[in-house]
Coordinates of C-alpha atoms and ligand atoms in Angstrom, one line a residue:
M15 CA 153.7 125.6 42.8
P16 CA 150.5 124.2 41.3
A17 CA 150.8 120.6 39.9
P18 CA 151.3 120.5 36.1
S19 CA 148.4 119.4 33.9
Q20 CA 148.8 115.7 33.6
P21 CA 149.4 113.7 30.3
R22 CA 147.5 110.5 30.1
F23 CA 149.2 107.6 28.4
P24 CA 147.4 104.6 27.0
D25 CA 148.4 101.1 28.2
H26 CA 149.4 100.3 24.6
L27 CA 149.9 101.9 21.3
G28 CA 146.9 100.3 19.8
T29 CA 148.6 97.0 20.4
Y30 CA 146.8 93.7 20.9
L31 CA 147.5 90.3 19.5
P32 CA 145.6 90.1 16.2
R33 CA 144.5 86.7 15.1
R34 CA 146.8 86.7 12.1
T35 CA 150.0 87.9 13.7
P36 CA 152.7 85.2 13.3
L37 CA 153.8 84.0 16.8
L38 CA 157.2 82.7 17.7
R39 CA 157.8 80.9 21.0
T40 CA 160.9 80.9 23.1
D41 CA 162.0 80.4 26.7
V42 CA 163.6 83.8 27.2
L43 CA 163.0 86.9 25.1
V44 CA 165.8 89.4 25.3
I45 CA 165.1 92.9 24.0
G46 CA 168.4 94.7 23.2
G47 CA 171.8 93.5 22.2
G48 CA 174.3 95.8 24.0
I49 CA 176.4 94.7 26.9
A50 CA 173.4 94.0 29.2
G51 CA 171.3 92.2 26.7
G52 CA 174.2 90.4 25.2
A53 CA 175.4 89.1 28.6
A54 CA 171.9 88.2 29.6
A55 CA 171.2 86.3 26.4
L56 CA 174.5 84.3 26.6
A57 CA 174.0 83.5 30.3
A58 CA 170.4 82.3 29.7
A59 CA 171.4 80.3 26.7
N60 CA 174.4 78.7 28.6
D61 CA 171.8 77.7 31.2
G62 CA 170.0 75.7 28.6
A63 CA 167.2 78.2 27.7
S64 CA 166.2 78.9 24.1
V65 CA 166.6 82.7 23.6
V66 CA 165.3 85.1 21.0
L67 CA 167.2 88.4 21.0
L68 CA 165.6 91.4 19.2
S69 CA 167.5 94.6 18.5
K70 CA 166.2 97.5 16.6
S71 CA 169.7 98.8 15.7
E72 CA 172.7 97.1 14.3
F73 CA 175.0 96.0 17.1
T74 CA 177.5 98.7 16.0
E75 CA 174.8 101.4 17.0
T76 CA 174.2 100.4 20.6
N77 CA 175.4 102.8 23.4
T78 CA 177.7 100.0 24.4
S79 CA 179.5 100.3 21.0
Y80 CA 180.2 104.0 21.6
A81 CA 181.6 103.6 25.2
Q82 CA 185.0 105.1 25.3
G83 CA 186.4 105.5 28.8
G84 CA 186.2 102.0 29.9
M85 CA 184.9 99.6 32.5
A86 CA 185.5 100.0 36.2
A87 CA 186.7 96.8 38.1
V88 CA 188.8 96.1 41.1
F89 CA 192.2 94.8 39.9
G90 CA 194.9 97.2 41.3
A91 CA 197.0 96.3 44.3
S92 CA 196.0 99.6 46.0
D93 CA 192.3 98.9 45.2
S94 CA 189.6 97.0 47.0
V95 CA 185.8 96.2 46.8
D96 CA 185.3 98.5 49.9
L97 CA 187.1 101.4 48.1
H98 CA 185.1 101.0 44.9
V99 CA 181.8 100.7 46.8
A100 CA 182.8 103.8 48.9
D101 CA 183.5 105.8 45.7
T102 CA 180.2 104.7 44.2
L103 CA 178.2 105.7 47.3
R104 CA 179.9 109.1 47.6
V105 CA 179.1 110.0 44.0
G106 CA 175.5 108.7 44.4
Y107 CA 174.9 111.5 46.9
G108 CA 173.1 109.4 49.5
L109 CA 170.7 107.6 47.2
S110 CA 172.8 104.6 46.2
D111 CA 171.7 101.3 47.7
P112 CA 174.8 100.0 49.6
G113 CA 173.8 96.3 49.3
T114 CA 173.2 96.6 45.5
A115 CA 176.5 98.5 45.1
R116 CA 178.4 95.8 47.0
A117 CA 176.7 93.0 45.1
I118 CA 177.6 94.5 41.7
V119 CA 181.1 95.7 42.5
T120 CA 182.0 92.4 44.0
Q121 CA 181.3 90.7 40.7
G122 CA 183.0 93.2 38.5
R123 CA 186.3 91.4 38.2
G124 CA 184.6 88.1 37.3
A125 CA 182.5 89.9 34.7
L126 CA 185.6 91.5 33.1
E127 CA 187.4 88.1 33.0
W128 CA 184.3 86.5 31.4
L129 CA 184.4 89.2 28.7
R130 CA 188.1 88.5 28.2
D131 CA 187.3 84.8 27.8
L132 CA 184.7 85.7 25.2
G133 CA 187.6 87.3 23.2
A134 CA 187.5 91.0 24.3
E135 CA 191.1 92.2 24.5
F136 CA 191.9 94.9 27.1
D137 CA 194.9 97.1 27.1
R138 CA 198.0 96.0 29.1
A139 CA 200.7 98.0 30.8
A140 CA 204.4 97.4 30.1
D141 CA 204.6 94.8 32.9
G142 CA 201.9 92.7 31.2
H143 CA 199.1 93.4 33.8
L144 CA 195.9 95.2 32.8
A145 CA 196.6 98.9 32.3
L146 CA 194.4 100.8 34.8
F147 CA 193.2 104.4 34.4
R148 CA 191.4 107.0 36.5
E149 CA 188.3 109.1 35.9
A150 CA 186.4 111.6 38.0
G151 CA 185.2 110.3 41.3
H152 CA 187.5 107.3 41.5
S153 CA 190.0 107.4 44.3
V154 CA 192.4 105.0 42.6
D155 CA 193.2 103.9 39.0
R156 CA 190.6 101.2 38.2
I157 CA 189.3 101.8 34.7
V158 CA 190.1 99.1 32.1
H159 CA 190.3 100.2 28.5
A160 CA 190.5 98.5 25.1
H161 CA 192.4 100.0 22.2
G162 CA 192.6 103.3 23.9
Q163 CA 189.1 104.7 23.8
A164 CA 187.4 101.9 21.9
T165 CA 186.4 99.8 25.0
G166 CA 182.7 99.5 24.2
A167 CA 183.3 98.5 20.6
E168 CA 185.7 95.8 21.7
I169 CA 183.2 94.4 24.2
Q170 CA 180.3 94.6 21.8
N171 CA 182.3 92.8 19.0
A172 CA 183.1 90.0 21.4
L173 CA 179.5 89.6 22.5
S174 CA 178.1 89.9 19.0
R175 CA 180.4 87.1 17.7
R176 CA 179.3 84.8 20.5
L177 CA 175.6 85.7 20.2
T178 CA 175.4 84.9 16.5
A179 CA 177.3 81.6 16.9
H180 CA 175.4 80.3 19.9
P181 CA 173.1 77.4 19.0
N182 CA 170.4 78.4 21.6
V183 CA 170.3 82.1 20.5
T184 CA 168.3 83.4 17.6
V185 CA 169.3 87.0 16.9
R186 CA 167.0 89.3 14.9
V187 CA 168.4 92.7 14.2
G188 CA 166.3 95.5 12.7
T189 CA 163.3 94.4 14.8
F190 CA 161.5 97.2 16.7
V191 CA 159.6 96.0 19.8
R192 CA 156.5 98.0 20.0
D193 CA 154.9 96.7 23.2
L194 CA 155.1 94.0 25.8
L195 CA 152.4 91.4 26.0
V196 CA 150.8 91.1 29.4
Q197 CA 148.4 88.4 30.4
D198 CA 146.9 88.0 33.9
G199 CA 149.4 90.4 35.4
R200 CA 152.4 88.6 33.9
C201 CA 154.7 89.6 31.1
V202 CA 154.5 86.8 28.5
G203 CA 156.2 88.3 25.5
G204 CA 156.4 91.2 23.1
I205 CA 155.0 92.4 19.8
F206 CA 157.4 93.7 17.2
L207 CA 157.8 95.2 13.8
E208 CA 160.2 93.7 11.2
D209 CA 160.4 94.7 7.6
G210 CA 157.0 96.3 7.8
L211 CA 155.3 93.2 9.3
E212 CA 154.0 92.8 12.8
L213 CA 155.1 89.7 14.7
A214 CA 154.9 88.5 18.2
V215 CA 157.1 86.4 20.6
E216 CA 155.6 84.4 23.4
A217 CA 158.2 83.8 26.2
G218 CA 158.4 82.3 29.6
A219 CA 160.4 85.4 30.7
V220 CA 161.3 88.7 29.1
I221 CA 164.5 90.6 29.7
L222 CA 164.4 94.3 28.8
A223 CA 167.9 95.6 27.9
T224 CA 167.0 98.5 25.7
G225 CA 169.5 101.0 27.0
G226 CA 169.0 104.7 27.7
A227 CA 167.1 107.7 26.4
G228 CA 169.7 110.5 25.7
Q229 CA 167.8 111.2 22.4
V230 CA 165.0 113.0 24.3
Y231 CA 167.5 115.9 24.6
R232 CA 168.7 118.2 21.9
E233 CA 172.3 117.8 23.0
T234 CA 173.4 114.2 23.7
T235 CA 176.3 111.8 23.4
N236 CA 173.9 108.9 22.7
P237 CA 173.4 107.3 19.2
I238 CA 170.1 107.8 17.4
G239 CA 168.4 104.7 18.8
A240 CA 168.6 105.7 22.4
C241 CA 164.9 106.8 22.7
G242 CA 164.0 105.2 26.0
D243 CA 161.7 102.6 24.3
G244 CA 162.1 100.1 27.1
M245 CA 161.2 102.5 29.9
A246 CA 158.0 103.4 28.0
L247 CA 157.2 99.7 27.3
A248 CA 157.5 98.9 30.9
F249 CA 155.5 101.9 32.0
R250 CA 152.6 101.0 29.7
A251 CA 152.8 97.4 30.9
G252 CA 152.4 98.5 34.5
A253 CA 155.9 98.1 36.0
V254 CA 157.4 100.5 38.6
L255 CA 160.1 102.9 37.4
A256 CA 162.5 104.8 39.7
D257 CA 165.0 107.7 39.8
L258 CA 163.9 109.2 36.5
E259 CA 164.8 112.8 37.6
F260 CA 168.5 111.8 37.5
V261 CA 169.9 112.3 34.1
Q262 CA 173.7 112.5 33.8
F263 CA 175.1 115.2 31.5
H264 CA 178.6 114.6 30.3
P265 CA 180.6 117.9 30.4
T266 CA 182.6 117.4 27.2
T267 CA 180.9 116.7 23.9
L268 CA 182.4 118.0 20.7
Y269 CA 180.5 121.1 19.8
I270 CA 180.5 122.0 16.1
A271 CA 177.2 123.3 14.8
G272 CA 175.6 120.8 12.5
A273 CA 177.8 117.9 13.6
S274 CA 176.7 115.1 15.9
R275 CA 177.9 115.5 19.4
A276 CA 180.8 113.0 19.7
L277 CA 182.0 112.4 23.2
I278 CA 185.4 113.7 24.3
S279 CA 186.1 111.2 27.0
E280 CA 186.8 112.1 30.6
V281 CA 190.0 110.2 30.3
V282 CA 191.4 113.2 28.4
R283 CA 190.8 115.4 31.5
G284 CA 192.1 112.5 33.6
A285 CA 195.3 112.8 31.7
G286 CA 195.6 116.6 32.4
A287 CA 193.6 118.4 29.8
T288 CA 192.1 121.7 31.0
L289 CA 188.9 123.6 30.4
R290 CA 189.2 127.2 29.3
D291 CA 186.9 129.9 28.1
R292 CA 187.4 131.9 25.0
R293 CA 189.9 134.2 26.8
G294 CA 191.9 131.2 27.9
H295 CA 190.8 131.4 31.6
R296 CA 190.8 128.1 33.5
F297 CA 187.5 128.7 35.1
M298 CA 187.3 125.3 37.0
S299 CA 190.0 126.6 39.4
E300 CA 187.3 128.9 40.9
V301 CA 184.6 126.1 41.1
H302 CA 186.0 123.0 42.8
P303 CA 189.3 121.8 44.3
A304 CA 189.3 118.8 41.9
M305 CA 189.0 121.3 39.0
E306 CA 188.3 119.4 35.8
L307 CA 188.0 116.2 37.6
A308 CA 185.2 117.3 39.9
P309 CA 182.0 115.2 39.6
R310 CA 180.3 115.5 36.2
D311 CA 177.3 117.5 37.4
I312 CA 179.5 120.2 38.8
V313 CA 181.7 120.4 35.8
S314 CA 178.7 120.4 33.4
R315 CA 176.9 123.2 35.3
A316 CA 180.2 125.2 35.6
I317 CA 180.5 125.0 31.8
L318 CA 176.9 126.1 31.3
E319 CA 177.4 129.0 33.6
R320 CA 180.6 130.1 31.8
M321 CA 178.8 129.9 28.5
V322 CA 176.0 132.2 29.9
A323 CA 178.6 134.6 31.4
T324 CA 180.6 134.9 28.2
G325 CA 177.7 134.6 25.8
D326 CA 179.4 131.7 24.0
T327 CA 178.0 128.5 22.6
H328 CA 180.8 126.4 24.1
V329 CA 184.1 126.4 26.0
F330 CA 187.4 124.8 25.0
L331 CA 189.3 121.6 26.1
D332 CA 193.0 122.3 25.9
L333 CA 195.2 119.2 25.5
S334 CA 198.5 121.1 25.3
T335 CA 199.0 120.5 29.1
I336 CA 199.0 116.7 28.6
Q337 CA 202.3 114.7 28.9
G338 CA 202.8 112.6 25.7
D339 CA 201.4 112.7 22.2
P340 CA 197.6 113.2 22.4
H341 CA 197.2 111.5 19.0
E342 CA 198.8 108.3 20.3
L343 CA 197.1 108.5 23.7
F344 CA 193.6 109.2 22.3
P345 CA 193.4 107.7 18.8
T346 CA 189.6 107.6 18.6
I347 CA 189.2 111.2 19.7
S348 CA 192.1 112.3 17.4
R349 CA 190.3 110.6 14.4
I350 CA 186.9 112.2 15.2
C351 CA 188.4 115.7 15.7
R352 CA 190.6 115.4 12.6
S353 CA 187.5 114.8 10.5
F354 CA 186.6 118.4 11.5
E355 CA 190.1 119.6 10.9
I356 CA 190.9 119.9 14.5
D357 CA 194.5 118.8 15.4
I358 CA 194.1 117.9 19.1
A359 CA 197.9 118.4 19.8
K360 CA 197.6 122.0 18.7
D361 CA 194.0 123.1 18.6
P362 CA 191.7 123.4 21.7
I363 CA 188.5 121.3 21.2
P364 CA 185.2 123.2 21.3
V365 CA 183.0 121.4 23.9
R366 CA 179.8 121.7 25.8
P367 CA 177.7 119.4 28.0
G368 CA 175.3 116.8 26.5
A369 CA 172.8 114.3 28.0
H370 CA 174.8 111.1 28.5
Y371 CA 173.3 108.6 30.9
F372 CA 169.9 107.8 32.4
V373 CA 170.4 106.9 36.0
G374 CA 166.7 106.1 36.3
G375 CA 164.7 103.4 34.6
V376 CA 162.7 100.3 35.4
R377 CA 163.1 99.4 39.1
S378 CA 164.9 96.1 39.4
T379 CA 166.5 93.9 42.0
T380 CA 170.0 92.5 41.9
E381 CA 168.6 89.6 39.9
G382 CA 167.1 92.0 37.4
R383 CA 163.5 91.3 38.5
T384 CA 161.0 94.1 38.1
S385 CA 157.7 94.6 39.8
L386 CA 155.9 92.9 36.9
P387 CA 156.2 89.1 37.1
G388 CA 158.0 87.6 34.1
L389 CA 159.7 90.9 33.3
F390 CA 163.4 91.5 34.0
A391 CA 165.4 94.7 33.3
V392 CA 169.1 95.1 33.0
G393 CA 171.6 97.7 32.0
E394 CA 170.8 101.4 31.4
V395 CA 167.1 100.8 31.1
S396 CA 167.0 99.6 34.7
A397 CA 167.2 101.3 38.1
T398 CA 168.9 98.9 40.5
G399 CA 169.9 101.6 43.0
L400 CA 173.6 101.3 42.2
H401 CA 174.0 104.8 40.9
G402 CA 171.9 106.8 43.4
A403 CA 171.6 110.4 42.3
N404 CA 174.7 110.3 40.0
R405 CA 176.7 107.6 38.3
L406 CA 180.4 107.0 38.9
A407 CA 182.2 107.0 35.6
S408 CA 182.6 103.6 33.9
N409 CA 180.2 101.9 36.4
S410 CA 177.6 101.3 33.7
L411 CA 179.5 98.8 31.6
L412 CA 180.3 97.1 34.9
E413 CA 176.6 97.1 35.8
G414 CA 175.5 95.9 32.4
A415 CA 177.9 93.0 32.3
V416 CA 177.3 91.9 35.9
M417 CA 173.5 92.3 35.8
G418 CA 173.1 90.6 32.5
R419 CA 175.0 87.6 33.8
L420 CA 172.8 87.4 36.9
A421 CA 169.5 88.0 35.1
G422 CA 170.0 85.5 32.3
P423 CA 170.0 82.4 34.5
A424 CA 167.2 83.9 36.8
A425 CA 165.0 84.4 33.7
A426 CA 165.9 80.9 32.4
A427 CA 164.7 79.4 35.7
E428 CA 161.6 81.6 35.6
A429 CA 160.8 80.3 32.1
R430 CA 161.3 76.7 33.2
G431 CA 158.7 77.2 36.0
S432 CA 156.2 79.3 34.0
R433 CA 153.1 77.8 32.5
H434 CA 150.4 80.0 30.9
P435 CA 147.5 79.0 28.7
G436 CA 148.6 80.7 25.5
L437 CA 147.8 84.2 24.4
P438 CA 144.2 85.0 23.5
R439 CA 143.8 86.3 19.9
S440 CA 141.7 89.3 19.0
D441 CA 139.9 90.5 15.9
R442 CA 140.1 94.1 17.1
I443 CA 141.5 96.6 14.6
V444 CA 143.0 100.0 15.2
P445 CA 140.2 102.4 14.6
V446 CA 140.9 105.1 12.0
V447 CA 140.5 108.5 13.7
E448 CA 138.3 111.0 12.0
N449 CA 139.7 114.5 11.7
A450 CA 143.1 113.4 13.1
P451 CA 145.6 116.2 13.1
K452 CA 148.2 116.3 10.4
L453 CA 151.4 115.9 12.3
H454 CA 154.9 116.7 11.3
L455 CA 156.7 114.2 13.5
D456 CA 160.1 115.7 12.9
D457 CA 158.9 119.1 14.0
M458 CA 157.3 117.7 17.2
L459 CA 160.5 115.7 17.9
Y460 CA 162.7 118.8 17.6
S461 CA 160.4 120.8 19.8
L462 CA 160.4 118.1 22.4
K463 CA 164.2 117.8 22.4
S464 CA 164.7 121.6 22.6
M465 CA 162.2 121.9 25.4
M466 CA 163.8 119.1 27.4
W467 CA 167.2 120.7 27.0
R468 CA 166.0 124.1 28.0
Q469 CA 163.5 123.2 30.8
V470 CA 164.4 119.7 32.0
G471 CA 168.2 119.8 31.5
L472 CA 171.1 120.9 33.7
R473 CA 169.2 123.7 35.5
R474 CA 165.5 123.2 36.3
E475 CA 162.9 125.2 38.1
G476 CA 159.3 124.4 39.1
K477 CA 157.5 126.5 36.5
G478 CA 159.6 125.4 33.6
L479 CA 159.1 121.7 34.6
A480 CA 155.3 122.2 35.0
D481 CA 155.1 123.9 31.6
A482 CA 157.1 121.0 30.1
V483 CA 154.7 118.4 31.4
G484 CA 151.8 120.5 30.0
S485 CA 153.4 120.6 26.6
I486 CA 154.0 116.9 26.6
A487 CA 150.4 116.3 27.6
L488 CA 149.2 118.3 24.5
W489 CA 151.7 116.6 22.1
S490 CA 150.8 113.1 23.4
H491 CA 147.1 113.9 22.9
Y492 CA 147.7 114.9 19.3
L493 CA 149.9 111.9 18.6
E494 CA 147.5 109.5 20.2
R495 CA 144.7 110.7 18.0
A496 CA 146.8 110.3 14.8
P497 CA 146.1 107.0 13.1
T498 CA 149.8 106.4 12.2
R499 CA 151.4 103.4 13.8
D500 CA 154.8 103.4 12.1
R501 CA 158.1 103.0 14.0
A502 CA 158.9 106.7 14.0
A503 CA 155.6 107.6 15.6
C504 CA 156.0 104.8 18.1
E505 CA 159.5 106.0 19.0
L506 CA 158.2 109.6 19.4
A507 CA 155.4 108.4 21.6
N508 CA 157.9 106.5 23.7
M509 CA 160.1 109.6 23.9
L510 CA 157.1 111.7 25.0
T511 CA 156.4 109.2 27.8
V512 CA 160.0 109.1 29.0
S513 CA 160.2 112.9 28.9
A514 CA 157.0 113.2 31.0
L515 CA 158.4 110.7 33.5
V516 CA 161.6 112.7 33.8
A517 CA 159.9 116.1 34.1
T518 CA 157.3 114.8 36.6
A519 CA 159.9 113.3 38.8
A520 CA 162.1 116.4 38.5
F521 CA 159.1 118.6 39.5
A522 CA 158.3 116.4 42.5
R523 CA 161.9 116.5 43.9
E524 CA 162.0 119.9 45.5
E525 CA 165.8 119.9 46.2
S526 CA 169.1 119.7 44.4
R527 CA 171.1 116.5 44.5
G528 CA 173.5 114.8 42.2
T529 CA 172.6 115.3 38.6
H530 CA 169.3 117.0 39.5
F531 CA 169.6 120.8 40.0
R532 CA 166.6 123.0 40.9
S533 CA 167.5 126.7 40.8
D534 CA 164.3 127.3 43.0
H535 CA 165.5 124.7 45.5
P536 CA 169.3 124.9 45.2
G537 CA 170.2 123.0 48.4
R538 CA 170.2 119.3 49.3
D539 CA 167.5 118.5 51.8
D540 CA 168.1 115.1 53.5
S541 CA 165.3 115.6 56.0
R542 CA 162.7 115.4 53.2
W543 CA 164.4 113.9 50.2
C544 CA 166.7 111.1 51.2
R545 CA 164.2 109.0 49.3
R546 CA 163.8 107.5 45.8
L547 CA 160.9 108.4 43.6
M548 CA 158.9 105.5 42.2
L549 CA 156.7 106.1 39.2
H550 CA 154.0 104.0 37.7
R551 CA 151.0 104.3 35.4
A552 CA 147.8 105.0 37.3
P553 CA 144.6 103.3 36.1
D554 CA 143.5 106.6 34.4
G555 CA 146.8 106.7 32.4
T556 CA 148.5 109.5 34.4
I557 CA 151.8 109.1 36.2
D558 CA 151.6 108.2 39.9
V559 CA 154.7 109.3 41.9
Q560 CA 155.5 107.8 45.3
A561 CA 158.6 108.5 47.5
G562 CA 160.1 105.3 48.9
P563 CA 163.1 104.3 51.0
V564 CA 166.6 104.1 49.4
V565 CA 166.9 100.5 50.4
P566 CA 163.7 98.7 49.2
P567 CA 162.1 96.6 51.9
S568 CA 162.0 93.5 49.7
D569 CA 162.1 92.3 46.2
P570 CA 159.9 94.6 44.0
R571 CA 157.5 91.8 43.3
Ligands
FAD619 P1 172.7 99.6 24.8 O1 174.1 99.2 24.7 O2 172.4 101.0 24.5 O3 171.9 98.6 24.0 C1 170.5 98.8 23.8 C2 169.9 97.8 22.9 O4 168.5 97.8 22.9 C3 170.3 98.0 21.4 O5 170.6 96.7 20.8 C4 169.1 98.6 20.8 O6 168.9 98.5 19.4 C5 168.0 97.9 21.6 N1 166.7 98.5 21.6 C6 166.3 99.7 22.1 N2 165.0 99.9 21.9 C7 164.5 98.8 21.3 C8 163.2 98.4 20.8 N3 162.1 99.1 20.9 N4 163.1 97.2 20.1 C9 164.2 96.4 19.9 N5 165.4 96.7 20.4 C10 165.6 97.9 21.1 N6 179.8 103.6 30.3 C11 180.8 103.1 30.9 O7 180.7 102.4 31.9 N7 182.1 103.5 30.5 C12 182.3 104.3 29.4 O8 183.4 104.5 29.0 C13 181.2 104.8 28.8 N8 181.3 105.7 27.7 C14 180.2 106.1 27.0 C15 180.4 106.8 25.9 C16 179.3 107.2 25.1 C17 179.4 108.0 23.9 C18 178.0 106.8 25.5 C19 176.8 107.2 24.7 C20 177.8 106.1 26.7 C21 178.9 105.7 27.4 N9 178.8 104.9 28.6 C22 179.9 104.5 29.2 C23 177.5 104.4 29.0 C24 177.3 103.0 28.5 O9 177.8 102.9 27.2 C25 175.9 102.5 28.5 O10 175.2 102.9 29.7 C26 175.8 101.0 28.3 O11 176.5 100.7 27.2 C27 174.3 100.6 28.1 O12 174.3 99.3 27.7 P2 172.9 98.6 27.5 O13 173.2 97.2 27.2 O14 172.1 98.8 28.7 O15 172.2 99.3 26.3
SIN620 C1 183.9 108.9 29.3 O1 184.7 108.3 28.7 O2 184.1 110.1 29.6 C2 182.6 108.3 29.6 C3 182.7 107.3 30.7 C4 181.4 107.0 31.2 O3 180.4 107.5 30.8 O4 181.4 106.2 32.2

């Protein structure tokens, strides 16, 4: 298969530090206010650092706020760190880093108790202990919930209250970070847009906690802001990214044409709901012994294949097989479905898969350090190696909380030790491009999302991936030539970058493993591919891909 024509990405979006840009100073700059950014900011601030936290969305619009199923942590009498690590590694299909998995899982219980101390209330069983639930891939009950399926919102609220009250933390919501500032090979801050103005923050250390990129796909569970900005920022700044070919698709998002794709939590299948096609056939019985609770990639592909076989746009989730009242068991899902006149106790829910979680991201250590000095990455934007080629359900809230708490003090210490001579100012201006193409950004965005869904989604093959990279190269070229530098254009440029990274990594990995399925290479090939793919920006702006060991030899610095 010939290599696709390569997009070239600039190292900035016309960004530089203009002489007149107002400059704030802080010890630690945190970009993102979900579970990872919130935990990191509080941990750095509690360590004595001054912290500026920037978030482009309201805190109610983070991925964290939408998390339903819960947070995995070892609490049950029949559970252990060994068991949780073993489940994580099994679902990671040979690419999870065992040391990282152990380091994170070991601290899960402490992180959950810390969130409880911040005021998050988790559901309890009749005996007063935490109520524990199960999702696909877990061998015991270990998922902790809040208010049924409102776990993320409860955690987010607790973090948000603390963040806004903390004397060391300045929170600025509605601020879009456009680029990182790099000086002499070190990340020293960020440049952001707020109320139409451009501002900059100079920091001793920067923590990226910008979440995932589900919005690059037409079908997704992710809220509107999940554009992969942080991955694109880090790529332009020269950091190494990893595992981008692994995008987890959730099998069950509500499918109603024209409506946003709300998640129907796996907990519903965990409680006994069954997947059926239009004729009522329970097709998972032919696919996997665990049926509806098989790993997500298997269930998602089985649904897609059933849709193709029956010519339908969706399948159905049938809750009539569940013990108990579904309205009481799943109040959030009941409310969402009721708004579309679906009574979950009686009516099967129309569902189909949607892009859900980015396993890959900015490569980071168990302290959150990236390959770029001064830059840390935590939460969904990062790739610690915990998830391997697939993520165990409810392990991402766990990772976000644990990693945020570890990276905060590490960044605070880095800031204490950092001394740099101040940022040089420039009189450069963004040149106006003659004959720039007239772009309809919405149209380009829709084309990108559709193409990613069709060619870089659940089933991939070499030609489709190469074509996708070629299309992205063309669109990036048009967008780069356009003089516009508004937030929507920046987000689209970031989405093009992230899409190119995913398609390039997916093209390179000539096998099928975990969430990555190549119909032209349907088998898993450990002899060639028990390796992680590392990507970074080459000097000419193209994407350089290198295969590296599962366990990195040392700290990425
Ligand atoms: P987020 O919570 O997404 O926060 C990202 C932050 O970065 C936001 O504040 C955003 O505004 C900000 N940001 C982004 N770009 C910029 C920019 N350019 N400038 C400034 N700010 C920026 N995981 C589980 O473990 N259990 C679950 O039950 C679960 N359920 C889920 C249900 C749904 C519907 C979804 C979408 C995800 C679910 N997940 C679940 C995954 C989990 O919610 C996320 O992986 C996790 O919350 C990510 O946290 P984060 O802090 O990394 O990012
Ligand atoms: C779900 O509730 O099904 C999502 C859980 C997760 O993504 O971890």
